[in-house]
Every structure is written in C-alpha cells, then in structure tokens.
Tab-separated table of C-alpha atoms in Angstrom:
chain	number	residue	atom	x	y	z
A	29	MET	CA	48.187	78.150	34.490
A	30	ARG	CA	49.916	80.436	31.532
A	31	ARG	CA	50.889	83.040	34.484
A	32	GLU	CA	52.838	80.549	36.583
A	33	VAL	CA	54.739	79.056	33.224
A	34	THR	CA	55.490	82.714	32.597
A	35	TRP	CA	56.934	83.229	35.904
A	36	TRP	CA	58.885	80.244	35.538
A	37	LEU	CA	60.254	81.304	32.539
A	38	PHE	CA	61.346	84.459	33.744
A	39	ALA	CA	62.932	83.256	36.912
A	40	ALA	CA	65.051	80.674	34.583
A	41	LEU	CA	65.886	84.007	32.542
A	42	CYS	CA	67.423	85.932	35.656
A	43	LEU	CA	69.345	83.145	36.839
A	44	SER	CA	70.854	82.760	33.252
A	45	ALA	CA	71.396	86.226	33.175
A	46	TRP	CA	73.195	86.056	36.606
A	47	GLY	CA	75.555	83.326	36.020
A	48	ILE	CA	76.558	84.697	32.512
A	49	ALA	CA	77.314	88.303	33.872
A	50	ARG	CA	79.354	86.632	36.938
A	51	ALA	CA	81.182	84.478	34.477
A	52	GLY	CA	82.298	87.661	32.281
A	53	ARG	CA	83.782	89.256	35.418
A	54	ALA	CA	85.290	86.526	36.760
A	55	GLY	CA	87.279	86.155	33.302
A	56	ARG	CA	88.091	89.965	33.402
A	57	HIS	CA	89.688	89.911	36.762
A	58	PRO	CA	91.902	86.980	37.872
A	59	PRO	CA	91.979	85.955	41.615
A	60	GLN	CA	94.359	88.120	43.509
A	61	THR	CA	96.878	86.832	45.927
A	62	THR	CA	97.218	87.811	49.683
A	63	ALA	CA	100.169	90.498	48.753
A	64	THR	CA	98.423	91.945	45.736
A	65	ARG	CA	95.342	92.539	48.278
A	66	ARG	CA	97.457	93.909	50.818
A	67	HIS	CA	99.075	96.616	48.040
A	68	ARG	CA	95.745	97.588	47.082
A	69	ARG	CA	94.852	98.298	50.529
A	70	ALA	CA	98.031	100.148	51.733
A	71	PRO	CA	97.296	103.313	49.399
A	72	GLY	CA	94.722	104.286	52.000
A	73	ASP	CA	97.294	105.998	54.042
A	74	ASP	CA	97.310	108.636	51.280
A	75	ASP	CA	93.565	109.691	52.188
A	76	GLY	CA	94.141	112.959	54.478
A	77	ASN	CA	90.895	112.731	55.533
A	78	LYS	CA	90.883	109.263	56.951
A	79	LYS	CA	91.431	109.925	60.469
A	80	CYS	CA	92.276	106.117	60.874
A	81	SER	CA	92.797	102.993	58.688
A	82	TYR	CA	93.252	99.439	59.173
A	83	THR	CA	95.092	96.825	57.111
A	84	PHE	CA	94.019	93.246	57.497
A	85	LEU	CA	95.886	90.382	56.249
A	86	VAL	CA	93.897	87.722	55.014
A	87	PRO	CA	95.449	84.389	55.109
A	88	GLN	CA	94.812	81.788	52.547
A	89	GLN	CA	93.799	79.484	55.181
A	90	LYS	CA	90.375	79.471	57.011
A	91	ILE	CA	89.952	82.145	59.237
A	92	THR	CA	89.205	81.103	62.446
A	93	GLY	CA	89.907	84.061	64.694
A	94	PRO	CA	88.028	87.218	65.304
A	95	ILE	CA	88.280	89.839	62.195
A	96	CYS	CA	88.488	93.906	62.759
A	97	ALA	CA	86.677	95.598	60.255
A	98	SER	CA	87.659	98.832	58.569
A	99	ALA	CA	86.122	102.045	59.493
A	100	THR	CA	86.040	103.056	55.970
A	101	GLY	CA	83.781	100.464	54.779
A	102	PRO	CA	84.272	97.822	52.223
A	103	ALA	CA	85.776	98.624	49.013
A	104	PRO	CA	83.179	98.539	46.147
A	105	ASP	CA	82.554	95.113	44.334
A	106	LYS	CA	82.767	95.204	40.807
A	107	GLU	CA	80.701	91.908	40.943
A	108	ARG	CA	77.256	93.380	42.947
A	109	VAL	CA	74.431	93.478	40.905
A	110	THR	CA	73.505	97.038	40.425
A	111	ARG	CA	70.094	98.701	39.615
A	112	MET	CA	70.968	99.289	36.082
A	113	ASP	CA	71.561	95.856	35.491
A	114	VAL	CA	67.973	94.852	36.951
A	115	SER	CA	66.528	97.522	35.128
A	116	ASP	CA	68.148	96.201	32.013
A	117	LEU	CA	67.143	92.532	33.061
A	118	ARG	CA	63.720	93.614	33.772
A	119	GLU	CA	63.502	95.452	30.285
A	120	VAL	CA	64.675	92.203	28.518
A	121	LEU	CA	62.387	90.320	30.231
A	122	HIS	CA	59.675	92.878	29.401
A	123	ARG	CA	60.490	92.103	26.036
A	124	GLN	CA	60.714	88.485	26.254
A	125	ARG	CA	57.234	88.586	27.437
A	126	ARG	CA	55.869	90.643	25.073
A	127	GLU	CA	57.568	88.029	22.675
A	128	ILE	CA	55.618	85.301	24.329
A	129	GLU	CA	52.587	86.908	24.603
A	130	THR	CA	53.168	87.536	20.459
A	131	LEU	CA	54.104	83.693	20.131
A	132	GLN	CA	51.211	82.752	22.357
A	133	LEU	CA	48.755	84.690	20.491
A	134	ALA	CA	50.250	83.460	17.074
A	135	ALA	CA	49.965	79.941	18.368
A	136	ALA	CA	46.136	80.807	19.467
A	137	VAL	CA	45.698	81.854	16.025
A	138	ASP	CA	47.465	79.075	14.799
A	139	GLY	CA	45.045	76.656	16.581
A	140	ASN	CA	42.083	78.225	15.678
A	141	LEU	CA	43.375	77.985	12.238
A	142	VAL	CA	44.314	74.156	12.682
A	143	SER	CA	41.008	73.317	14.139
A	144	GLU	CA	39.001	75.681	11.413
A	145	MET	CA	41.210	73.461	8.639
A	146	LYS	CA	40.228	70.292	10.480
A	147	LEU	CA	36.548	71.502	10.275
A	148	LEU	CA	37.006	72.105	6.709
A	149	ARG	CA	38.918	69.087	6.040
A	150	LYS	CA	35.816	67.127	7.569
A	151	GLU	CA	33.414	68.971	5.786
A	152	SER	CA	35.097	68.665	2.289
A	153	ARG	CA	35.105	64.646	3.066
A	154	ASN	CA	31.381	64.990	4.101
A	155	MET	CA	30.840	67.171	0.926
A	156	ASN	CA	32.798	64.485	-1.370
A	157	SER	CA	30.813	61.645	0.207
A	158	ARG	CA	27.668	63.652	-0.798
A	159	VAL	CA	28.639	64.639	-4.254
A	160	THR	CA	29.496	61.014	-4.843
A	161	GLN	CA	26.234	59.802	-3.730
A	162	LEU	CA	24.462	62.350	-5.878
A	163	TYR	CA	26.532	61.187	-8.747
A	164	MET	CA	25.453	57.606	-8.151
A	165	GLN	CA	21.938	58.740	-8.166
A	166	LEU	CA	22.035	60.633	-10.966
A	167	LEU	CA	24.252	57.605	-12.807
A	168	HIS	CA	21.197	55.468	-11.655
A	169	GLU	CA	18.635	57.850	-12.969
A	170	ILE	CA	20.194	58.205	-16.570
A	171	ILE	CA	20.385	54.447	-16.777
A	172	ARG	CA	16.453	54.332	-15.618
A	173	LYS	CA	15.764	56.948	-18.138
A	174	ARG	CA	17.788	54.996	-20.689
A	175	ASP	CA	15.877	51.928	-19.968
A	176	ASN	CA	12.558	53.820	-19.994
A	177	SER	CA	13.611	55.053	-23.577
A	178	LEU	CA	14.307	51.806	-24.757
A	179	GLU	CA	11.017	50.382	-23.328
A	180	LEU	CA	9.106	53.548	-24.611
A	181	ALA	CA	10.748	52.806	-28.310
A	182	MET	CA	9.846	48.992	-27.981
A	183	LEU	CA	6.352	50.431	-27.315
A	184	GLU	CA	6.206	53.028	-29.976
A	185	ASN	CA	7.435	50.143	-32.465
A	186	ARG	CA	4.810	47.832	-31.377
A	187	VAL	CA	2.008	50.583	-31.842
A	188	LEU	CA	3.515	51.300	-34.889
A	189	ASN	CA	3.000	47.578	-36.008
A	190	ALA	CA	-0.423	47.139	-34.498
A	191	THR	CA	-1.403	50.241	-36.235
A	192	ALA	CA	-0.128	48.824	-39.815
A	193	GLU	CA	-1.938	45.192	-39.024
A	194	MET	CA	-4.870	47.340	-38.257
A	195	THR	CA	-4.905	49.468	-41.517
A	196	ARG	CA	-4.245	46.086	-43.286
A	197	LEU	CA	-7.146	44.422	-41.880
A	198	ALA	CA	-9.425	47.886	-42.227
A	199	SER	CA	-8.461	47.549	-45.733
A	200	ARG	CA	-9.300	43.692	-46.051
A	201	TYR	CA	-12.650	44.511	-44.238
A	202	ARG	CA	-13.364	47.402	-46.617
A	203	GLN	CA	-12.694	44.911	-49.487
A	204	LEU	CA	-14.871	42.131	-47.862
A	205	GLU	CA	-17.538	44.574	-47.252
A	206	ALA	CA	-17.423	45.599	-50.806
A	207	ARG	CA	-17.356	41.986	-51.938
A	208	PHE	CA	-20.265	41.212	-49.639
A	209	GLY	CA	-22.514	44.353	-50.918
A	210	LEU	CA	-22.205	42.878	-54.390
A	211	LEU	CA	-23.027	39.414	-53.147
A	212	ALA	CA	-25.997	40.900	-51.197
A	213	GLY	CA	-27.044	42.992	-54.601
A	214	VAL	CA	-26.891	39.638	-56.618
A	215	VAL	CA	-28.911	37.780	-53.817
A	216	ASN	CA	-31.407	40.560	-54.017
A	217	ASN	CA	-31.655	40.695	-57.857
A	218	GLN	CA	-31.977	36.663	-57.735
A	219	SER	CA	-34.642	36.859	-55.141
A	220	ALA	CA	-36.624	39.603	-57.432
A	221	LEU	CA	-36.034	37.470	-60.534
A	222	ILE	CA	-37.474	34.297	-58.581
A	223	ALA	CA	-40.386	36.418	-57.452
A	224	ALA	CA	-40.898	37.553	-60.901
A	225	LEU	CA	-40.658	33.736	-62.509
A	226	GLU	CA	-43.185	32.752	-59.623
A	227	ASP	CA	-45.671	35.830	-60.633
A	228	ARG	CA	-45.454	34.430	-64.327
A	229	CYS	CA	-45.833	31.185	-63.436
A	230	LEU	CA	-48.739	31.903	-61.266
A	231	GLN	CA	-50.224	33.640	-64.149
A	232	ALA	CA	-49.529	30.873	-66.570
A	233	TYR	CA	-51.409	28.494	-64.574
A	234	GLY	CA	-54.258	31.075	-63.796
A	235	GLY	CA	-54.554	32.652	-67.196
A	236	GLY	CA	-54.381	30.452	-70.302
A	237	GLY	CA	-56.540	31.219	-73.315
A	238	GLY	CA	-59.707	29.958	-74.792
A	239	GLY	CA	-62.103	28.164	-72.408
A	240	GLY	CA	-61.960	25.643	-69.219
A	241	ALA	CA	-59.871	23.320	-71.376
A	242	GLY	CA	-57.315	25.229	-71.496
A	243	ARG	CA	-57.095	26.446	-68.107
A	244	HIS	CA	-54.564	25.020	-65.742
A	245	GLU	CA	-55.129	24.571	-61.952
A	246	MET	CA	-53.215	27.244	-59.515
A	247	PRO	CA	-50.350	25.126	-57.955
A	248	VAL	CA	-50.915	23.957	-54.472
A	249	VAL	CA	-49.166	26.072	-51.730
A	250	PRO	CA	-48.046	24.053	-48.358
A	251	PRO	CA	-50.557	24.533	-45.664
A	252	LEU	CA	-49.444	26.975	-42.994
A	253	VAL	CA	-48.472	25.897	-39.521
A	254	GLN	CA	-51.432	25.458	-37.421
A	255	VAL	CA	-49.660	25.376	-33.980
A	256	VAL	CA	-49.046	29.079	-32.996
A	257	PRO	CA	-48.314	29.670	-29.264
A	258	GLU	CA	-50.247	32.270	-27.367
A	259	SER	CA	-47.291	34.437	-26.503
A	260	LEU	CA	-44.342	34.791	-28.831
A	261	PRO	CA	-40.642	34.291	-27.625
A	262	GLY	CA	-39.994	37.532	-28.772
A	263	ASN	CA	-40.843	40.494	-31.194
A	264	SER	CA	-38.406	43.161	-32.141
A	265	GLY	CA	-41.028	44.836	-34.457
A	266	ARG	CA	-38.501	44.061	-37.493
A	267	PHE	CA	-39.989	42.401	-40.624
A	268	THR	CA	-37.408	41.591	-43.567
A	269	ASN	CA	-37.286	38.992	-46.218
A	270	GLU	CA	-33.299	39.556	-46.717
A	271	ILE	CA	-31.087	36.827	-45.054
A	272	GLN	CA	-29.161	38.484	-42.195
A	273	ARG	CA	-25.611	38.178	-41.808
A	274	VAL	CA	-23.202	39.809	-39.354
A	275	HIS	CA	-21.205	42.077	-41.356
A	276	ASN	CA	-18.191	42.420	-38.829
A	277	ARG	CA	-17.402	38.371	-38.725
A	278	ALA	CA	-14.175	37.363	-39.376
A	279	LEU	CA	-13.758	34.046	-41.223
A	280	PRO	CA	-10.997	31.827	-40.441
A	281	ARG	CA	-8.225	32.239	-43.355
A	282	GLY	CA	-8.315	29.714	-45.994
A	283	SER	CA	-12.081	28.575	-45.074
A	284	ARG	CA	-14.636	28.457	-47.748
A	285	MET	CA	-18.524	29.040	-47.188
A	286	ASP	CA	-19.260	26.395	-49.810
A	287	ALA	CA	-16.585	23.764	-49.047
A	288	ALA	CA	-17.521	20.316	-47.514
A	289	PRO	CA	-16.309	20.325	-43.645
A	290	THR	CA	-14.609	16.936	-43.869
A	291	LEU	CA	-11.626	17.023	-45.881
A	292	SER	CA	-9.347	19.246	-48.088
A	293	PRO	CA	-8.664	19.011	-51.857
A	294	ALA	CA	-5.372	17.311	-50.883
A	295	GLY	CA	-7.066	14.844	-48.423
A	296	VAL	CA	-5.449	16.166	-45.311
A	297	PRO	CA	-7.895	17.683	-42.214
A	298	PRO	CA	-7.760	21.051	-41.672
A	299	PRO	CA	-6.295	22.027	-38.210
A	300	THR	CA	-8.203	21.200	-35.018
A	301	LEU	CA	-7.742	22.058	-31.308
A	302	SER	CA	-6.515	18.770	-30.746
A	303	THR	CA	-3.592	16.630	-32.640
A	304	GLU	CA	-4.806	13.307	-31.079
A	305	GLY	CA	-7.101	11.023	-32.500
A	306	PRO	CA	-9.070	10.162	-35.108
A	307	PHE	CA	-12.007	9.027	-32.655
A	308	ARG	CA	-15.238	7.281	-33.534
A	309	ASP	CA	-17.261	10.157	-32.159
A	310	CYS	CA	-17.159	12.693	-29.622
A	311	TYR	CA	-18.192	10.450	-26.622
A	312	GLN	CA	-14.854	8.391	-27.451
A	313	VAL	CA	-13.187	11.948	-27.216
A	314	ARG	CA	-14.715	12.499	-23.942
A	315	GLN	CA	-13.731	9.233	-22.442
A	316	ALA	CA	-10.075	10.099	-23.779
A	317	GLY	CA	-9.740	12.792	-21.201
A	318	HIS	CA	-10.638	15.783	-23.316
A	319	LYS	CA	-13.169	18.115	-21.533
A	320	ALA	CA	-12.601	21.321	-23.890
A	321	SER	CA	-15.354	21.894	-26.516
A	322	GLY	CA	-13.638	22.355	-30.041
A	323	MET	CA	-12.711	20.748	-33.197
A	324	TYR	CA	-11.740	17.164	-33.501
A	325	LEU	CA	-10.913	14.445	-35.913
A	326	LEU	CA	-13.185	11.151	-36.360
A	327	LYS	CA	-13.169	8.376	-38.312
A	328	THR	CA	-16.174	6.131	-38.353
A	329	GLU	CA	-16.259	2.627	-38.655
A	330	GLY	CA	-16.136	1.047	-42.048
A	331	SER	CA	-14.886	4.100	-43.390
A	332	ASP	CA	-11.774	5.853	-44.283
A	333	ARG	CA	-12.693	8.791	-44.363
A	334	LEU	CA	-11.499	11.443	-41.775
A	335	ILE	CA	-14.422	13.946	-40.361
A	336	GLN	CA	-14.016	16.810	-38.857
A	337	VAL	CA	-16.605	17.825	-36.145
A	338	TRP	CA	-17.222	19.901	-33.458
A	339	CYS	CA	-17.615	18.479	-29.907
A	340	GLU	CA	-19.776	19.945	-27.234
A	341	HIS	CA	-18.343	18.911	-23.711
A	342	GLY	CA	-20.012	21.354	-21.523
A	343	LEU	CA	-23.431	20.295	-21.836
A	344	ASP	CA	-24.968	17.461	-20.187
A	345	ASN	CA	-21.763	15.703	-19.187
A	346	GLY	CA	-20.224	16.297	-22.555
A	347	GLY	CA	-19.748	13.724	-25.515
A	348	TRP	CA	-22.039	15.495	-27.907
A	349	THR	CA	-21.576	15.561	-31.841
A	350	VAL	CA	-22.759	18.707	-33.340
A	351	PHE	CA	-23.742	17.769	-36.990
A	352	GLN	CA	-25.994	20.888	-37.467
A	353	ARG	CA	-25.815	24.493	-36.262
A	354	ARG	CA	-27.418	27.680	-36.777
A	355	LYS	CA	-26.466	31.218	-35.242
A	356	ASP	CA	-25.952	34.075	-37.672
A	357	GLY	CA	-26.985	33.585	-41.109
A	358	ALA	CA	-23.303	33.361	-42.472
A	359	VAL	CA	-23.896	30.333	-44.536
A	360	ASN	CA	-26.755	29.980	-47.246
A	361	PHE	CA	-28.588	26.423	-46.292
A	362	PHE	CA	-30.576	26.753	-49.505
A	363	ARG	CA	-28.422	23.846	-51.319
A	364	ASN	CA	-28.966	20.727	-53.497
A	365	TRP	CA	-28.832	17.255	-52.613
A	366	ASP	CA	-25.221	16.876	-53.262
A	367	ASN	CA	-24.384	19.562	-51.072
A	368	TYR	CA	-26.592	18.103	-48.099
A	369	LYS	CA	-24.893	14.623	-48.741
A	370	LYS	CA	-21.213	15.671	-48.437
A	371	GLY	CA	-21.813	18.653	-46.022
A	372	PHE	CA	-21.140	22.476	-46.233
A	373	GLY	CA	-20.147	25.424	-43.983
A	374	ASN	CA	-17.576	26.300	-41.511
A	375	ILE	CA	-17.141	23.942	-38.339
A	376	ASP	CA	-16.915	27.034	-36.196
A	377	SER	CA	-19.587	28.682	-37.215
A	378	GLU	CA	-22.953	27.369	-39.227
A	379	TYR	CA	-22.238	24.148	-40.967
A	380	TRP	CA	-24.089	21.011	-42.121
A	381	LEU	CA	-21.797	17.775	-41.300
A	382	GLY	CA	-23.478	15.768	-44.084
A	383	LEU	CA	-26.129	13.056	-44.743
A	384	ASP	CA	-23.380	10.601	-45.580
A	385	ASN	CA	-21.337	11.279	-42.243
A	386	ILE	CA	-24.580	11.377	-40.021
A	387	TYR	CA	-25.314	7.942	-41.478
A	388	ASN	CA	-22.205	6.409	-40.936
A	389	LEU	CA	-22.117	8.113	-36.903
A	390	THR	CA	-25.644	6.482	-36.442
A	391	LYS	CA	-24.804	2.841	-37.587
A	392	GLN	CA	-22.103	2.351	-35.247
A	393	GLY	CA	-24.583	2.139	-32.503
A	394	ASP	CA	-27.685	3.483	-30.538
A	395	TYR	CA	-27.711	7.191	-30.404
A	396	ARG	CA	-29.800	9.614	-29.219
A	397	LEU	CA	-30.720	13.422	-30.338
A	398	LEU	CA	-30.680	16.637	-28.861
A	399	ILE	CA	-32.043	19.838	-30.505
A	400	GLU	CA	-30.721	23.256	-28.562
A	401	LEU	CA	-33.294	26.208	-29.619
A	402	GLU	CA	-32.404	29.998	-28.657
A	403	ASP	CA	-34.851	32.810	-29.208
A	404	TRP	CA	-34.099	36.374	-29.539
A	405	VAL	CA	-34.419	37.349	-26.080
A	406	GLY	CA	-31.317	34.843	-24.828
A	407	LYS	CA	-33.846	32.083	-23.671
A	408	LYS	CA	-32.931	28.442	-24.647
A	409	VAL	CA	-35.143	25.485	-24.899
A	410	TYR	CA	-34.429	21.923	-25.931
A	411	ALA	CA	-35.906	18.806	-27.449
A	412	GLU	CA	-34.716	15.627	-26.905
A	413	TYR	CA	-35.504	12.310	-28.494
A	414	SER	CA	-34.515	8.955	-27.027
A	415	SER	CA	-33.189	7.655	-30.353
A	416	PHE	CA	-32.134	8.941	-33.580
A	417	ARG	CA	-30.668	7.325	-36.789
A	418	LEU	CA	-30.488	7.660	-40.533
A	419	GLU	CA	-31.112	4.770	-43.308
A	420	SER	CA	-28.841	4.602	-46.227
A	421	GLU	CA	-28.796	6.618	-49.336
A	422	SER	CA	-31.027	4.359	-51.160
A	423	GLU	CA	-33.742	4.984	-48.457
A	424	GLY	CA	-33.460	8.448	-49.197
A	425	PHE	CA	-31.582	9.129	-45.705
A	426	ARG	CA	-34.677	8.430	-43.858
A	427	VAL	CA	-34.921	9.966	-40.429
A	428	ARG	CA	-35.997	7.366	-37.427
A	429	LEU	CA	-36.876	9.000	-34.112
A	430	GLY	CA	-37.697	7.767	-30.486
A	431	THR	CA	-39.753	9.319	-28.008
A	432	TYR	CA	-39.845	12.761	-27.077
A	433	GLN	CA	-38.883	14.896	-23.845
A	434	GLY	CA	-38.168	18.382	-23.111
A	435	ASN	CA	-39.608	22.160	-22.981
A	436	ALA	CA	-39.698	23.046	-26.316
A	437	GLY	CA	-42.451	21.015	-27.603
A	438	ASP	CA	-42.380	18.278	-29.849
A	439	SER	CA	-42.320	19.770	-33.588
A	440	LEU	CA	-40.240	17.148	-35.125
A	441	SER	CA	-42.303	13.803	-34.597
A	442	SER	CA	-44.525	14.375	-37.490
A	443	ASN	CA	-41.381	13.973	-39.751
A	444	ASN	CA	-40.590	10.559	-38.164
A	445	GLY	CA	-39.630	7.917	-41.240
A	446	LYS	CA	-39.852	10.893	-43.853
A	447	PRO	CA	-36.844	10.807	-46.388
A	448	PHE	CA	-34.769	13.826	-46.695
A	449	THR	CA	-35.975	16.410	-49.664
A	450	THR	CA	-33.969	19.038	-51.074
A	451	LEU	CA	-34.779	21.231	-54.547
A	452	ASP	CA	-33.551	18.855	-56.853
A	453	ARG	CA	-34.543	15.892	-54.979
A	454	ASP	CA	-38.240	15.636	-53.877
A	455	ARG	CA	-39.385	13.024	-51.837
A	456	ASP	CA	-41.890	14.665	-49.228
A	457	ALA	CA	-45.441	13.858	-48.949
A	458	PHE	CA	-46.418	17.294	-50.355
A	459	SER	CA	-47.944	17.476	-54.070
A	460	GLY	CA	-45.580	20.193	-54.596
A	461	ASN	CA	-41.643	20.602	-53.142
A	462	CYS	CA	-41.669	21.488	-49.881
A	463	ALA	CA	-37.832	22.698	-50.328
A	464	HIS	CA	-38.878	25.097	-52.808
A	465	PHE	CA	-41.203	26.726	-50.339
A	466	HIS	CA	-39.365	26.518	-47.147
A	467	LYS	CA	-35.819	27.438	-48.688
A	468	GLY	CA	-33.858	24.454	-47.535
A	469	GLY	CA	-33.216	20.871	-46.795
A	470	TRP	CA	-35.288	18.720	-44.395
A	471	TRP	CA	-37.200	15.345	-43.697
A	472	TYR	CA	-40.436	17.319	-45.032
A	473	ASN	CA	-43.799	15.668	-44.351
A	474	ALA	CA	-46.296	17.973	-46.064
A	475	CYS	CA	-44.548	20.093	-44.995
A	476	GLY	CA	-44.152	19.747	-41.349
A	477	GLN	CA	-44.064	21.599	-38.165
A	478	THR	CA	-40.389	22.616	-38.052
A	479	ASN	CA	-37.786	24.203	-40.748
A	480	LEU	CA	-34.159	24.338	-38.832
A	481	ASN	CA	-32.213	24.561	-42.228
A	482	GLY	CA	-34.457	27.393	-43.431
A	483	VAL	CA	-33.697	30.974	-44.081
A	484	TRP	CA	-31.859	32.842	-40.950
A	485	TYR	CA	-34.112	35.800	-40.292
A	486	SER	CA	-33.019	38.699	-37.949
A	487	GLY	CA	-35.297	39.876	-35.001
A	488	GLY	CA	-37.416	37.092	-34.415
A	489	VAL	CA	-41.175	37.598	-36.483
A	490	TYR	CA	-40.554	37.769	-40.054
A	491	ARG	CA	-42.693	38.609	-42.825
A	492	SER	CA	-42.520	35.906	-45.945
A	493	LYS	CA	-44.806	35.002	-48.618
A	494	PHE	CA	-44.013	31.136	-47.639
A	495	GLN	CA	-43.092	30.331	-43.965
A	496	ASP	CA	-39.600	29.618	-44.871
A	497	GLY	CA	-37.628	30.949	-41.786
A	498	VAL	CA	-35.911	28.798	-39.289
A	499	PHE	CA	-38.880	27.821	-37.127
A	500	TRP	CA	-39.986	25.532	-34.685
A	501	ALA	CA	-43.605	25.622	-34.725
A	502	ASP	CA	-44.484	24.558	-30.957
A	503	TYR	CA	-42.206	27.347	-29.856
A	504	GLY	CA	-42.684	30.698	-31.909
A	505	GLY	CA	-44.856	29.267	-34.631
A	506	GLY	CA	-43.894	29.254	-38.194
A	507	PHE	CA	-43.460	32.958	-38.697
A	508	TYR	CA	-40.706	33.224	-35.923
A	509	SER	CA	-37.401	32.576	-36.843
A	510	MET	CA	-34.831	31.297	-34.162
A	511	LYS	CA	-31.500	32.771	-33.302
A	512	ALA	CA	-29.418	29.737	-32.915
A	513	VAL	CA	-30.148	26.060	-33.256
A	514	ARG	CA	-27.795	23.003	-32.655
A	515	MET	CA	-28.521	19.718	-33.400
A	516	MET	CA	-26.215	16.855	-31.877
A	517	ILE	CA	-26.113	13.192	-30.858
A	518	ARG	CA	-24.706	10.949	-28.587
A	519	PRO	CA	-24.587	7.183	-27.530
A	520	ILE	CA	-27.671	5.945	-25.556
A	521	ASP	CA	-26.256	5.432	-21.958
C-alpha cells in the first residue's frame, strides 16, 4: 500500500513539473504568425549543403489536403522534454522520495512515541489509582492504630485503677488480719484464763483444809452424749480447741458482728435484695412471686418492728424463713440472754434471728421446723419436725416440737418443752449450767443430744474438755462438730 501511494505521488509530481515547464516556455515564446514562420524557414536556401528544400505555407485554418514534409526533417522544438529534464526530474523525485521516507520514518517514530506515551499515561493512571488505594489503606491503618492506642490507654487506666484498688484492699486486709490476730490473742488469753479459773475452782472444791466438814463436793459435770454412730461422717485427723474463722472472708461494709440483725440504730432497715414489702414471713414473699433466695424485710402481726431475714426459696418449693445459720465460725455464739433475745450476727453469713422475733413469727400461725446439717465431706442431712413454736419470754421461750422425720436422726425431741438457757440465765434441768459447759445458748435439758449454737470447730472431730462443739448426737456424736447448720421454719401446708 505504501509503494502504491509513493508511485501516485511520483506521477503527480511528474505531471506538475511538465505543466510548469510548458507554461514557462509558452510565456517566453509567443505564438508566431504564418508570415513569421515562413520567414524563418526561408533562410534554408543559404545552406549550400542542402540539395533541395521545401517551404510549406501552413494556413491558419484547418489543413484538409496533403502536406509535403521537408527532406531535412523538422526543426528542433524547444518545447520537447530532454533527457536532462528527465534526469533532473528523477533527481528531484528521488530527493522527494528520500524526504518522504524520512518523514515516514519520523512519523513511525512519532507513532511509537505516541503509543508509548499512551501506555505511559495509562500506567500513570493505574499507578495513581494504586497510590490512592494505598493511601486510603494507610489512612485506615493509622486510624485503627489510633483507636487501638486509645483503647490500650483506657485499658491501662483500668489496670492502674484496679491495681490501686487491689493495693488498697490488700492494705485493708493486712489491717484486718492484724486486728484479727490481736483478737485471736485476746481469745486465747481469755481461754487460758478461763481454764486457770476452772482449775482453781476445782482445787477450791476438792482441797479445803481441816477435815470432812470443810470439804466441798466436786461440781457435777454434765454427762457425755451416749449416742455415738458406728462410723463418723468424716475425720480430718485435726484436733483443736480454737474457734476457727475464715481469714479471707470479706464482711459487708458497715456490718457489725455483735449487732442485732433487725434494725439499725436509726430505725432504718439495712439494704436488702428486695425493696418490696415488708411481708409477714418468707412464705408470703414466695407467694408474691419472688423466687430468688436472699434478704427480705418482714413485719410480724401485732408488731411494729421490721425484721431483716434470709429467705430460702431453692429448697422444697421455697418459702423458708431462716432464723439460725452456722457456716464458718465468723460469729461467736457464746453470748448472754439479751443477745439471744434480740439477735446477732450477719444475715448473709452466720446469725441468730432473736428469740423475740422467732416467737412473733411462730405465733402468727402453725409452722414446721427444718434443720439442715452438712458434714466435712460435703454430705447434707436433715431433720424435720411437723410443728414448731415458742412460748413467751415469761415462759423462758419454751420450745414446742411436733413429730420427727428425716435422715439425720432425732436429737432434738429430748429438748421438747424446755426453756432457753444462756450463761446468765440458767433454766435447764441440769444441776449446773449447761450453757457454761457447751459454750452457747440452747433449749438444754440435762444437757441434751444437740448443741447447734456451740463452738464452731474446723475439721469435724475435735478435742475438748467438754462437748461444746456444733454437734448432732445421732449424726457424728458429741465430739464431731458440723461444718454448716441451718434452722428454718415455714407455715404448715
């Protein structure tokens, strides 16, 4: 295709050059008349070498007859194209062809450059798009890193706050531990002093001087529990006379070990799990739709006092009012009559609801008693009595029990009908004070087969001069202290 175009250009240049040359000669030599042509051909006679010559008269009009040609041939025509002209023209064409080829080469190079520029522009656009994408990714990563830094700073602040709180609690724990050590030392000293006083009393009764008239009789010691099961529930091999307490137990802020669990000094009940109420008992709490065990406010019939108690709703369809609980030895139950009358301890730990409150609860209707016992291997047993009530304070809060059923054994029926005895209010059937020997307050007989308000010993089997542990004679015997005890009442269905 390129060669055809080249030849067409060459032919056009040839025709153009021929037309230009002819026009130039025509301008230099104007057209001649017939006379002039005749005059120019006449001098042919002067040529001696010519043998004959002919002169033709060419009219202006169109020749229709024969024409005689001269023997000498036609005169030279200056308008004829010579070989020089053709050579020049070929040279010009050759030069133009080289220029065209140069232009074509330059155009091809320029086309390649244009294609390369287009490719470069396309690559540049792709590169700009990629750079923009990478920039957005980098910006997103920077934002994410900043958010992570903020979260890390927040977590560090929380860790610092938690560390400071732990440090404060550790300091508080060390202070409480130091106070507990001091109190434990005081208790040990008092125990040693009591033992020394007992020895002196025994010496005073058994010594005496000067004969039989001056000799006092030895004090009577309550008989040991005769019922001892063949196999004890558990034996850790640890014997101790100390009251064991959980050292790492955290008491609620503002709670007092010796305070009554009913009302605060200002007359406002302490916080409970429920703000509703007050109710007459935990069975009414259950009927009101409360299914969670916890602390609730009660107000018995005929009384204007609010009572804070623990309601157990996870046992036997719920509705049980817990009035006594032992679990870790955190509360000392060796107390006087006034304490047992008003109540003491912590509702969410160990406590005694108070004889007055128990009396006011049981006089509202017919109630039954459930005693839950747990030994040191995790086994739980129970003793249930079909009825339970207390008589008034004038009768010494005498206990009245119904028939027994359960799997712990009947160790409380021997105390049925007995008044309550404390260290300063002796109303038991024994010649001495059972509360003194058993280190607690209870409906003692002489002195009885159970002592659920006694000393909480750790490990089960304990060693003591008297049977003063938290024992249930028909389950473990008198020298096996239970790990946990709960006494609760509910209206008879």
